[in-house]
């Protein structure tokens, strides 16, 4: 998300500026989402589609992948490799820890890895390096912009740069797959439920690609291409155009749920819950919000953690457990793969002159880093509160050992590296979609190592065999 930090991305920004003169400043795309029938379907791509075989009934296990271009995608890939290599015995049967994961929430660069694994499973470990991680996507996308047909198409105010990106990703990476295909991968192949997150421009709020979210728009997600969701999730402002959706609210049987009504009425009890509910409620007014414009998911949540936190705030942990058909919960586990880097601007505090635009851009972009700190702190407290509430409910229901509920937030972050030299290396990697092959290899290795060396992860491995 920092154009000024990378020469490669800076070059892409110059390319985009040239295209703005060719195609005009309007860059929103023609919507590609269709309406549902009159009745809202009960099925579709929704949280809690199934219960993965072999998962302890008392375990809720998910991953979150942050933004950060190829840097984030490679770090997440390394974590998935380590989870696939790590095996545990459960009920006298050996399982890969990766096969115990039921959900992945991702933004921006992390959404590429998450979506590919959700669609193609272990094929990720065979060809994702060649097809994405070690491919100069940045150069190829820039070249695609200059294709004669795309130059002509982008002269339309209804076809933007992200439209080009989505079609490119559809062809070279996601093979035309839709959310209907992703749903079947969850149901039939027992893969994790992958939640791709973008940002609603109008409210700077998180927007997720799930049928639950599309219900608000009276829209059918099943035919929507995964490539378009990933393009929206990684649509860096200015460099790429927004992805646009049509809002059909009011044309189907959707009715405002009780939790939304209660949250909007009780603002004084929880401002967080009220704000999330107000964002969702805004979609129900299609006369005011005819179209929804989406940008990079990192603008609203660069860690991919807010999806579970929003659900906890709106409906509580009991509803979350019910969605996954859990009568008794013992462990709520979330591995947060955080590819955030720490940049300095040493010249800023050395001179009295008015700071340059580059320095101002640096300060503005650092707001994302500060927001990440708050999100992590909020996640720890929210998950601990959820564990306490579930323990009270289970004890009251007379469930044996129902009070033994613990939350574990396991962070994989460059900040945990003990070597200052190694931290400096990873902090110097740009946010781009083109990294040297050796950088990709080092990111994969460090992702696996940081997870393996985490005391909380080791504690989880020790406890998994004894979980009911």
Coordinates of C-alpha atoms in Angstrom, one line a residue:
X1 CA 0.0 0.0 0.0
X2 CA 3.0 2.3 -0.1
X3 CA 3.8 3.5 -3.7
X4 CA 6.6 5.7 -2.5
X5 CA 8.5 2.9 -0.8
X6 CA 9.2 0.8 -4.0
X7 CA 10.8 1.8 -7.2
X8 CA 8.8 -0.9 -9.0
X9 CA 5.5 0.3 -7.6
X10 CA 6.5 3.9 -8.3
X11 CA 7.0 2.9 -11.9
X12 CA 3.6 1.4 -11.9
X13 CA 2.1 4.5 -10.5
X14 CA 3.7 6.5 -13.4
X15 CA 2.1 4.1 -15.8
X16 CA -1.3 4.6 -14.2
X17 CA -1.0 8.4 -14.4
X18 CA -0.4 8.1 -18.1
X19 CA -3.5 5.9 -18.4
X20 CA -5.6 8.4 -16.6
X21 CA -5.0 10.8 -19.5
X22 CA -5.9 8.1 -22.0
X23 CA -8.9 6.8 -20.2
X24 CA -10.2 9.7 -18.3
X25 CA -10.4 10.0 -14.5
X26 CA -13.5 7.9 -14.2
X27 CA -12.4 4.3 -13.4
X28 CA -15.2 2.4 -11.8
X29 CA -16.1 -0.8 -13.4
X30 CA -19.4 -2.1 -14.7
X31 CA -20.9 -4.3 -11.9
X32 CA -20.7 -8.0 -12.4
X33 CA -23.0 -9.2 -9.5
X34 CA -26.5 -10.3 -10.2
X35 CA -29.7 -10.2 -8.1
X36 CA -31.0 -13.2 -6.1
X37 CA -34.5 -14.5 -6.7
X38 CA -37.3 -13.2 -4.4
X39 CA -36.4 -15.5 -1.6
X40 CA -33.0 -15.4 0.1
X41 CA -31.4 -18.8 -0.3
X42 CA -30.4 -20.5 3.0
X43 CA -27.4 -22.2 1.3
X44 CA -24.7 -20.4 -0.5
X45 CA -21.2 -19.3 0.5
X46 CA -21.7 -18.7 4.2
X47 CA -19.7 -19.0 7.4
X48 CA -20.0 -22.4 9.0
X49 CA -20.7 -24.4 5.8
X50 CA -19.6 -27.7 7.3
X51 CA -17.6 -29.4 10.0
X52 CA -14.2 -30.7 8.7
X53 CA -13.7 -34.4 9.4
X54 CA -11.0 -35.1 12.0
X55 CA -11.4 -31.7 13.8
X56 CA -11.9 -32.0 17.5
X57 CA -15.4 -31.0 18.3
X58 CA -14.2 -28.5 20.9
X59 CA -11.8 -26.7 18.6
X60 CA -12.4 -23.4 16.6
X61 CA -9.3 -23.0 14.5
X62 CA -8.8 -20.2 11.9
X63 CA -6.1 -18.2 10.1
X64 CA -5.8 -14.5 9.2
X65 CA -3.5 -13.3 6.4
X66 CA -2.5 -9.7 6.2
X67 CA -1.8 -7.4 3.3
X68 CA 1.6 -6.5 1.9
X69 CA 1.8 -7.6 -1.7
X70 CA 4.0 -10.6 -2.6
X71 CA 5.7 -10.2 0.8
X72 CA 2.4 -11.1 2.6
X73 CA 1.5 -13.8 0.1
X74 CA 4.9 -15.6 0.5
X75 CA 4.8 -15.3 4.3
X76 CA 1.4 -16.8 4.4
X77 CA 2.5 -19.5 2.1
X78 CA 5.4 -20.4 4.4
X79 CA 2.9 -20.8 7.3
X80 CA 0.7 -23.1 5.3
X81 CA 3.7 -25.2 4.4
X82 CA 4.6 -25.5 8.1
X83 CA 1.0 -26.4 9.0
X84 CA 1.0 -29.1 6.3
X85 CA 4.3 -30.5 7.5
X86 CA 3.3 -30.6 11.2
X87 CA 1.3 -33.7 12.3
X88 CA -0.5 -34.6 15.4
X89 CA -2.3 -37.7 16.7
X90 CA -6.0 -37.2 17.4
X91 CA -8.2 -40.2 18.3
X92 CA -5.4 -42.6 17.4
X93 CA -5.2 -41.2 13.9
X94 CA -2.5 -38.9 12.4
X95 CA -3.6 -35.5 11.0
X96 CA -1.9 -32.6 9.4
X97 CA -2.5 -29.5 11.5
X98 CA -3.4 -27.7 8.2
X99 CA -6.4 -30.1 7.9
X100 CA -7.7 -28.9 11.2
X101 CA -8.1 -25.3 10.0
X102 CA -11.7 -24.4 9.2
X103 CA -11.5 -20.7 8.1
X104 CA -9.1 -18.2 6.6
X105 CA -9.7 -14.5 6.5
X106 CA -7.5 -12.5 4.2
X107 CA -6.8 -9.1 2.8
X108 CA -4.8 -7.7 -0.2
X109 CA -1.6 -9.7 -0.8
X110 CA -2.7 -12.4 1.6
X111 CA -5.9 -13.0 -0.3
X112 CA -4.0 -14.4 -3.3
X113 CA -2.6 -17.3 -1.2
X114 CA -5.9 -17.8 0.7
X115 CA -8.1 -17.9 -2.4
X116 CA -5.7 -20.2 -4.3
X117 CA -5.6 -22.7 -1.4
X118 CA -9.3 -22.5 -1.0
X119 CA -9.9 -23.3 -4.6
X120 CA -7.1 -25.8 -5.4
X121 CA -6.0 -27.2 -2.1
X122 CA -2.6 -28.9 -2.0
X123 CA -2.0 -27.9 -5.6
X124 CA -0.9 -24.7 -4.0
X125 CA 2.4 -26.4 -2.9
X126 CA 3.1 -27.6 -6.5
X127 CA 2.6 -24.6 -8.7
X128 CA 1.8 -21.4 -6.7
X129 CA 5.4 -20.4 -6.6
X130 CA 5.7 -20.5 -10.4
X131 CA 2.2 -19.1 -11.1
X132 CA 2.4 -16.2 -8.6
X133 CA 5.1 -15.9 -6.0
X134 CA 8.1 -15.9 -8.3
X135 CA 6.4 -14.3 -11.2
X136 CA 6.7 -10.6 -12.1
X137 CA 3.0 -9.9 -11.8
X138 CA 3.7 -6.2 -11.5
X139 CA 5.4 -6.0 -14.9
X140 CA 2.8 -8.3 -16.6
X141 CA -0.1 -6.3 -15.2
X142 CA 1.5 -3.0 -16.4
X143 CA 2.0 -4.5 -19.8
X144 CA -1.6 -5.7 -19.9
X145 CA -2.7 -2.1 -19.3
X146 CA -1.1 -1.1 -22.6
X147 CA -2.7 -3.8 -24.7
X148 CA -4.7 -2.0 -27.5
X149 CA -8.0 -3.6 -26.5
X150 CA -7.6 -2.6 -22.9
X151 CA -6.6 0.9 -23.7
X152 CA -9.8 1.2 -25.7
X153 CA -11.9 -0.4 -23.0
X154 CA -10.4 1.8 -20.3
X155 CA -11.7 4.9 -22.2
X156 CA -15.1 3.9 -20.9
X157 CA -16.1 5.3 -17.5
X158 CA -17.5 1.8 -16.6
X159 CA -14.3 -0.1 -17.2
X160 CA -11.3 0.5 -15.0
X161 CA -7.8 -0.7 -14.3
X162 CA -9.0 -3.2 -11.7
X163 CA -11.2 -4.7 -14.4
X164 CA -8.1 -5.4 -16.4
X165 CA -6.4 -6.9 -13.3
X166 CA -9.4 -9.1 -12.5
X167 CA -9.5 -10.5 -16.1
X168 CA -5.7 -11.1 -16.0
X169 CA -5.9 -12.9 -12.6
X170 CA -8.9 -14.9 -13.9
X171 CA -6.8 -16.2 -16.8
X172 CA -3.4 -16.8 -15.3
X173 CA -4.2 -17.7 -11.7
X174 CA -7.9 -18.5 -10.8
X175 CA -9.0 -20.3 -14.0
X176 CA -12.4 -18.7 -14.2
X177 CA -13.5 -20.0 -10.8
X178 CA -16.5 -18.5 -9.0
X179 CA -17.7 -18.4 -5.4
X180 CA -20.0 -21.3 -6.4
X181 CA -16.8 -23.3 -7.1
X182 CA -15.3 -22.1 -3.8
X183 CA -18.5 -23.3 -2.0
X184 CA -18.2 -26.7 -3.6
X185 CA -14.5 -26.9 -2.5
X186 CA -15.6 -26.3 1.1
X187 CA -18.5 -28.7 1.0
X188 CA -17.0 -31.6 -1.1
X189 CA -13.3 -31.2 -0.6
X190 CA -13.5 -30.1 3.0
X191 CA -11.3 -27.1 2.5
X192 CA -11.3 -24.1 4.8
X193 CA -13.9 -21.4 4.4
X194 CA -11.9 -18.5 2.8
X195 CA -13.2 -15.0 3.5
X196 CA -11.8 -12.3 1.1
X197 CA -12.1 -8.8 2.5
X198 CA -12.2 -5.4 0.8
X199 CA -13.0 -1.8 1.9
X200 CA -16.2 0.0 1.1
X201 CA -15.1 3.4 -0.2
X202 CA -18.1 5.4 1.0
X203 CA -17.8 4.3 4.7
X204 CA -14.2 3.1 4.8
X205 CA -15.7 -0.1 6.4
X206 CA -14.8 -3.7 5.9
X207 CA -16.7 -5.5 3.1
X208 CA -16.5 -9.3 2.9
X209 CA -17.2 -11.6 0.0
X210 CA -19.7 -13.9 1.7
X211 CA -23.4 -14.7 0.9
X212 CA -24.2 -13.2 4.3
X213 CA -22.9 -9.8 3.1
X214 CA -24.5 -10.2 -0.3
X215 CA -27.8 -10.9 1.3
X216 CA -27.9 -7.2 2.3
X217 CA -27.6 -6.3 -1.4
X218 CA -30.2 -8.9 -2.5
X219 CA -27.4 -10.3 -4.7
X220 CA -26.2 -13.8 -5.6
X221 CA -22.5 -14.4 -4.8
X222 CA -22.3 -17.9 -6.4
X223 CA -21.7 -16.7 -9.9
X224 CA -19.3 -13.9 -8.9
X225 CA -15.7 -14.6 -9.9
X226 CA -13.1 -15.1 -7.2
X227 CA -10.6 -13.1 -9.3
X228 CA -12.8 -10.0 -9.0
X229 CA -12.9 -10.3 -5.2
X230 CA -9.1 -10.7 -5.0
X231 CA -8.7 -7.7 -7.3
X232 CA -11.0 -5.6 -5.0
X233 CA -9.1 -6.8 -1.9
X234 CA -5.8 -5.6 -3.4
X235 CA -7.0 -2.5 -5.2
X236 CA -4.4 0.0 -3.9
X237 CA -5.9 3.5 -4.2
X238 CA -4.9 5.6 -7.2
X239 CA -2.7 2.7 -8.6
X240 CA -5.9 0.6 -9.3
X241 CA -9.5 1.6 -9.7
X242 CA -12.3 0.5 -7.4
X243 CA -14.4 -2.6 -8.1
X244 CA -18.1 -1.8 -8.3
X245 CA -21.1 -3.8 -7.2
X246 CA -24.8 -3.2 -7.9
X247 CA -27.1 -2.9 -4.9
X248 CA -30.5 -4.7 -5.4
X249 CA -31.7 -4.2 -1.7
X250 CA -35.4 -4.2 -1.4
X251 CA -36.0 -6.6 -4.2
X252 CA -35.9 -9.8 -2.1
X253 CA -37.2 -11.3 1.1
X254 CA -34.3 -10.1 3.3
X255 CA -35.5 -8.7 6.6
X256 CA -33.4 -6.7 9.1
X257 CA -32.3 -9.2 11.8
X258 CA -32.9 -8.6 15.5
X259 CA -29.3 -8.3 16.4
X260 CA -29.0 -5.4 13.9
X261 CA -32.1 -3.6 15.4
X262 CA -30.8 -4.1 18.9
X263 CA -27.3 -2.8 18.0
X264 CA -28.6 0.3 16.3
X265 CA -30.9 1.0 19.3
X266 CA -28.2 0.5 22.0
X267 CA -25.4 2.7 20.8
X268 CA -24.6 3.8 24.4
X269 CA -23.9 0.1 25.4
X270 CA -21.4 -0.5 22.6
X271 CA -20.1 2.0 20.1
X272 CA -18.2 -0.7 18.3
X273 CA -21.3 -2.9 17.8
X274 CA -23.3 0.1 16.8
X275 CA -20.8 1.2 14.2
X276 CA -20.5 -2.2 12.5
X277 CA -24.3 -2.6 12.5
X278 CA -24.7 0.9 11.0
X279 CA -22.3 0.1 8.2
X280 CA -24.3 -3.1 7.4
X281 CA -27.6 -1.3 7.7
X282 CA -26.5 1.3 5.1
X283 CA -26.7 -1.3 2.4
X284 CA -30.5 -1.7 2.9
X285 CA -31.1 1.7 1.4
X286 CA -30.6 1.0 -2.3
X287 CA -32.0 4.3 -3.4
X288 CA -29.2 6.1 -1.6
X289 CA -26.6 3.5 -2.2
X290 CA -27.2 2.2 -5.7
X291 CA -23.6 1.1 -6.2
X292 CA -20.9 -0.1 -3.8
X293 CA -17.3 0.8 -4.7
X294 CA -14.6 -1.4 -3.2
X295 CA -10.9 -0.7 -2.6
X296 CA -7.9 -2.5 -0.9
X297 CA -9.0 -4.4 2.2
X298 CA -6.0 -3.1 4.1
X299 CA -7.7 0.3 4.4
X300 CA -10.2 -1.0 6.9
X301 CA -8.3 -4.0 8.3
X302 CA -4.8 -4.9 7.1
X303 CA -4.6 -8.0 9.3
X304 CA -7.7 -9.9 8.3
X305 CA -8.8 -10.2 11.9
X306 CA -11.8 -7.9 11.9
X307 CA -14.1 -10.4 10.3
X308 CA -14.2 -12.6 13.4
X309 CA -14.1 -9.6 15.7
X310 CA -17.1 -8.0 13.9
X311 CA -19.1 -11.2 14.3
X312 CA -18.3 -11.5 18.0
X313 CA -19.3 -7.8 18.5
X314 CA -22.6 -8.2 16.7
X315 CA -23.9 -11.7 17.7
X316 CA -21.6 -12.9 20.4
X317 CA -19.5 -16.0 20.8
X318 CA -22.5 -18.3 21.3
X319 CA -23.7 -17.5 17.8
X320 CA -20.2 -18.2 16.5
X321 CA -20.1 -21.6 18.1
X322 CA -23.6 -22.4 16.8
X323 CA -22.5 -21.5 13.3
X324 CA -19.9 -24.2 13.4
X325 CA -22.3 -26.6 15.2
X326 CA -20.2 -26.7 18.4
X327 CA -22.1 -27.8 21.5
X328 CA -18.9 -27.5 23.6
X329 CA -15.8 -25.4 22.8
X330 CA -12.4 -25.7 24.6
X331 CA -10.0 -23.8 22.3
X332 CA -10.5 -20.7 20.1
X333 CA -7.4 -20.5 18.0
X334 CA -6.4 -17.8 15.5
X335 CA -3.0 -17.6 13.8
X336 CA -2.5 -14.1 12.5
X337 CA 0.2 -13.9 9.8
X338 CA 1.3 -10.3 9.9
X339 CA 3.6 -9.1 7.1
X340 CA 3.7 -5.6 8.4
X341 CA 7.1 -3.9 8.1
X342 CA 8.6 -1.0 10.0
X343 CA 9.9 1.8 8.0
X344 CA 11.8 4.9 9.2
X345 CA 12.1 8.3 7.7
X346 CA 15.2 9.6 9.5
X347 CA 15.4 13.0 7.6
X348 CA 11.9 14.0 8.8
X349 CA 13.1 15.2 12.3
X350 CA 16.4 16.7 11.2
X351 CA 15.3 19.8 9.4
X352 CA 13.0 22.8 10.1
X353 CA 11.7 23.1 6.5
X354 CA 8.1 22.1 5.8
X355 CA 8.0 18.3 5.2
X356 CA 7.9 17.1 1.6
X357 CA 5.0 15.3 0.0
X358 CA 7.0 12.1 0.3
X359 CA 7.3 12.6 4.0
X360 CA 3.6 13.4 4.4
X361 CA 2.8 10.3 2.4
X362 CA 5.0 8.3 4.8
X363 CA 3.1 9.7 7.8
X364 CA -0.3 9.0 6.3
X365 CA 0.6 5.4 5.3
X366 CA 1.9 4.8 8.9
X367 CA -1.7 5.1 10.1
X368 CA -2.2 1.6 8.9
X369 CA 0.6 0.4 11.1
X370 CA -0.9 2.2 14.2
X371 CA -4.3 0.7 13.3
X372 CA -2.8 -2.8 13.3
X373 CA -1.5 -2.4 16.9
X374 CA -5.0 -1.5 18.0
X375 CA -6.5 -4.4 16.1
X376 CA -4.2 -6.9 17.7
X377 CA -4.9 -5.6 21.2
X378 CA -8.6 -5.6 20.5
X379 CA -8.4 -9.2 19.1
X380 CA -6.7 -10.5 22.2
X381 CA -9.2 -8.9 24.6
X382 CA -12.2 -9.9 22.4
X383 CA -11.2 -13.5 22.1
X384 CA -10.5 -13.8 25.8
X385 CA -13.9 -12.3 26.5
X386 CA -15.5 -14.8 24.1
X387 CA -13.7 -17.6 25.9
X388 CA -15.1 -16.5 29.3
X389 CA -18.6 -16.1 28.0
X390 CA -18.6 -19.5 26.4
X391 CA -17.3 -21.0 29.6
X392 CA -20.1 -19.5 31.6
X393 CA -22.7 -20.7 29.1
X394 CA -21.3 -24.3 29.0
X395 CA -21.1 -24.5 32.8
X396 CA -24.7 -23.3 33.1
X397 CA -25.7 -26.0 30.6
X398 CA -24.0 -28.6 32.8
X399 CA -21.4 -29.6 30.1
X400 CA -18.6 -31.6 31.7
X401 CA -15.4 -29.5 31.9
X402 CA -17.3 -26.7 30.2
X403 CA -15.4 -24.1 32.1
X404 CA -12.1 -25.0 30.4
X405 CA -12.3 -22.6 27.5
X406 CA -9.1 -20.7 26.3
X407 CA -8.4 -18.3 23.5
X408 CA -5.1 -18.4 21.7
X409 CA -4.0 -15.6 19.3
X410 CA -0.7 -16.8 17.7
X411 CA 1.0 -14.0 15.8
X412 CA 3.6 -14.6 13.1
X413 CA 5.4 -11.3 12.7
X414 CA 8.9 -10.0 11.7
X415 CA 8.9 -8.2 15.1
X416 CA 9.5 -11.6 16.8
X417 CA 12.8 -12.1 15.0
X418 CA 15.7 -12.0 17.5
X419 CA 18.3 -11.0 14.8
X420 CA 18.3 -7.2 14.2
X421 CA 20.0 -7.8 10.9
X422 CA 17.2 -10.2 9.8
X423 CA 14.5 -7.8 10.9
X424 CA 16.2 -5.1 8.9
X425 CA 16.2 -7.3 5.8
X426 CA 12.5 -8.1 5.9
X427 CA 11.5 -4.5 6.8
X428 CA 13.4 -3.3 3.7
X429 CA 11.2 -5.5 1.4
X430 CA 8.8 -3.4 -0.6
X431 CA 5.1 -3.7 -0.8
X432 CA 4.9 -4.8 -4.5
X433 CA 3.9 -7.8 -6.6
X434 CA 7.5 -8.5 -7.8
X435 CA 10.2 -9.8 -5.4
X436 CA 13.5 -11.5 -6.2
X437 CA 13.2 -15.4 -5.9
X438 CA 15.6 -15.4 -3.0
X439 CA 13.4 -13.0 -1.1
X440 CA 10.4 -15.3 -1.7
X441 CA 12.4 -18.2 -0.4
X442 CA 13.5 -16.4 2.7
X443 CA 9.9 -15.3 3.4
X444 CA 8.7 -18.8 3.1
X445 CA 11.4 -20.1 5.5
X446 CA 10.9 -17.3 8.1
X447 CA 7.1 -17.8 8.1
X448 CA 7.5 -21.5 8.9
X449 CA 10.2 -20.8 11.4
X450 CA 8.3 -18.1 13.3
X451 CA 5.3 -20.4 13.6
X452 CA 7.4 -23.3 14.7
X453 CA 9.2 -21.3 17.3
X454 CA 6.0 -19.8 18.8
X455 CA 5.5 -21.0 22.4
X456 CA 1.7 -20.7 21.9
X457 CA 1.8 -22.9 18.8
X458 CA 3.9 -25.5 20.6
X459 CA 1.3 -25.4 23.5
X460 CA -1.5 -25.9 21.0
X461 CA 0.3 -29.0 19.5
X462 CA 0.6 -30.4 23.0
X463 CA -3.1 -29.9 23.7
X464 CA -4.6 -31.0 20.4
X465 CA -4.4 -34.8 21.1
X466 CA -6.3 -34.4 24.3
X467 CA -9.1 -32.2 23.1
X468 CA -12.5 -33.8 22.8

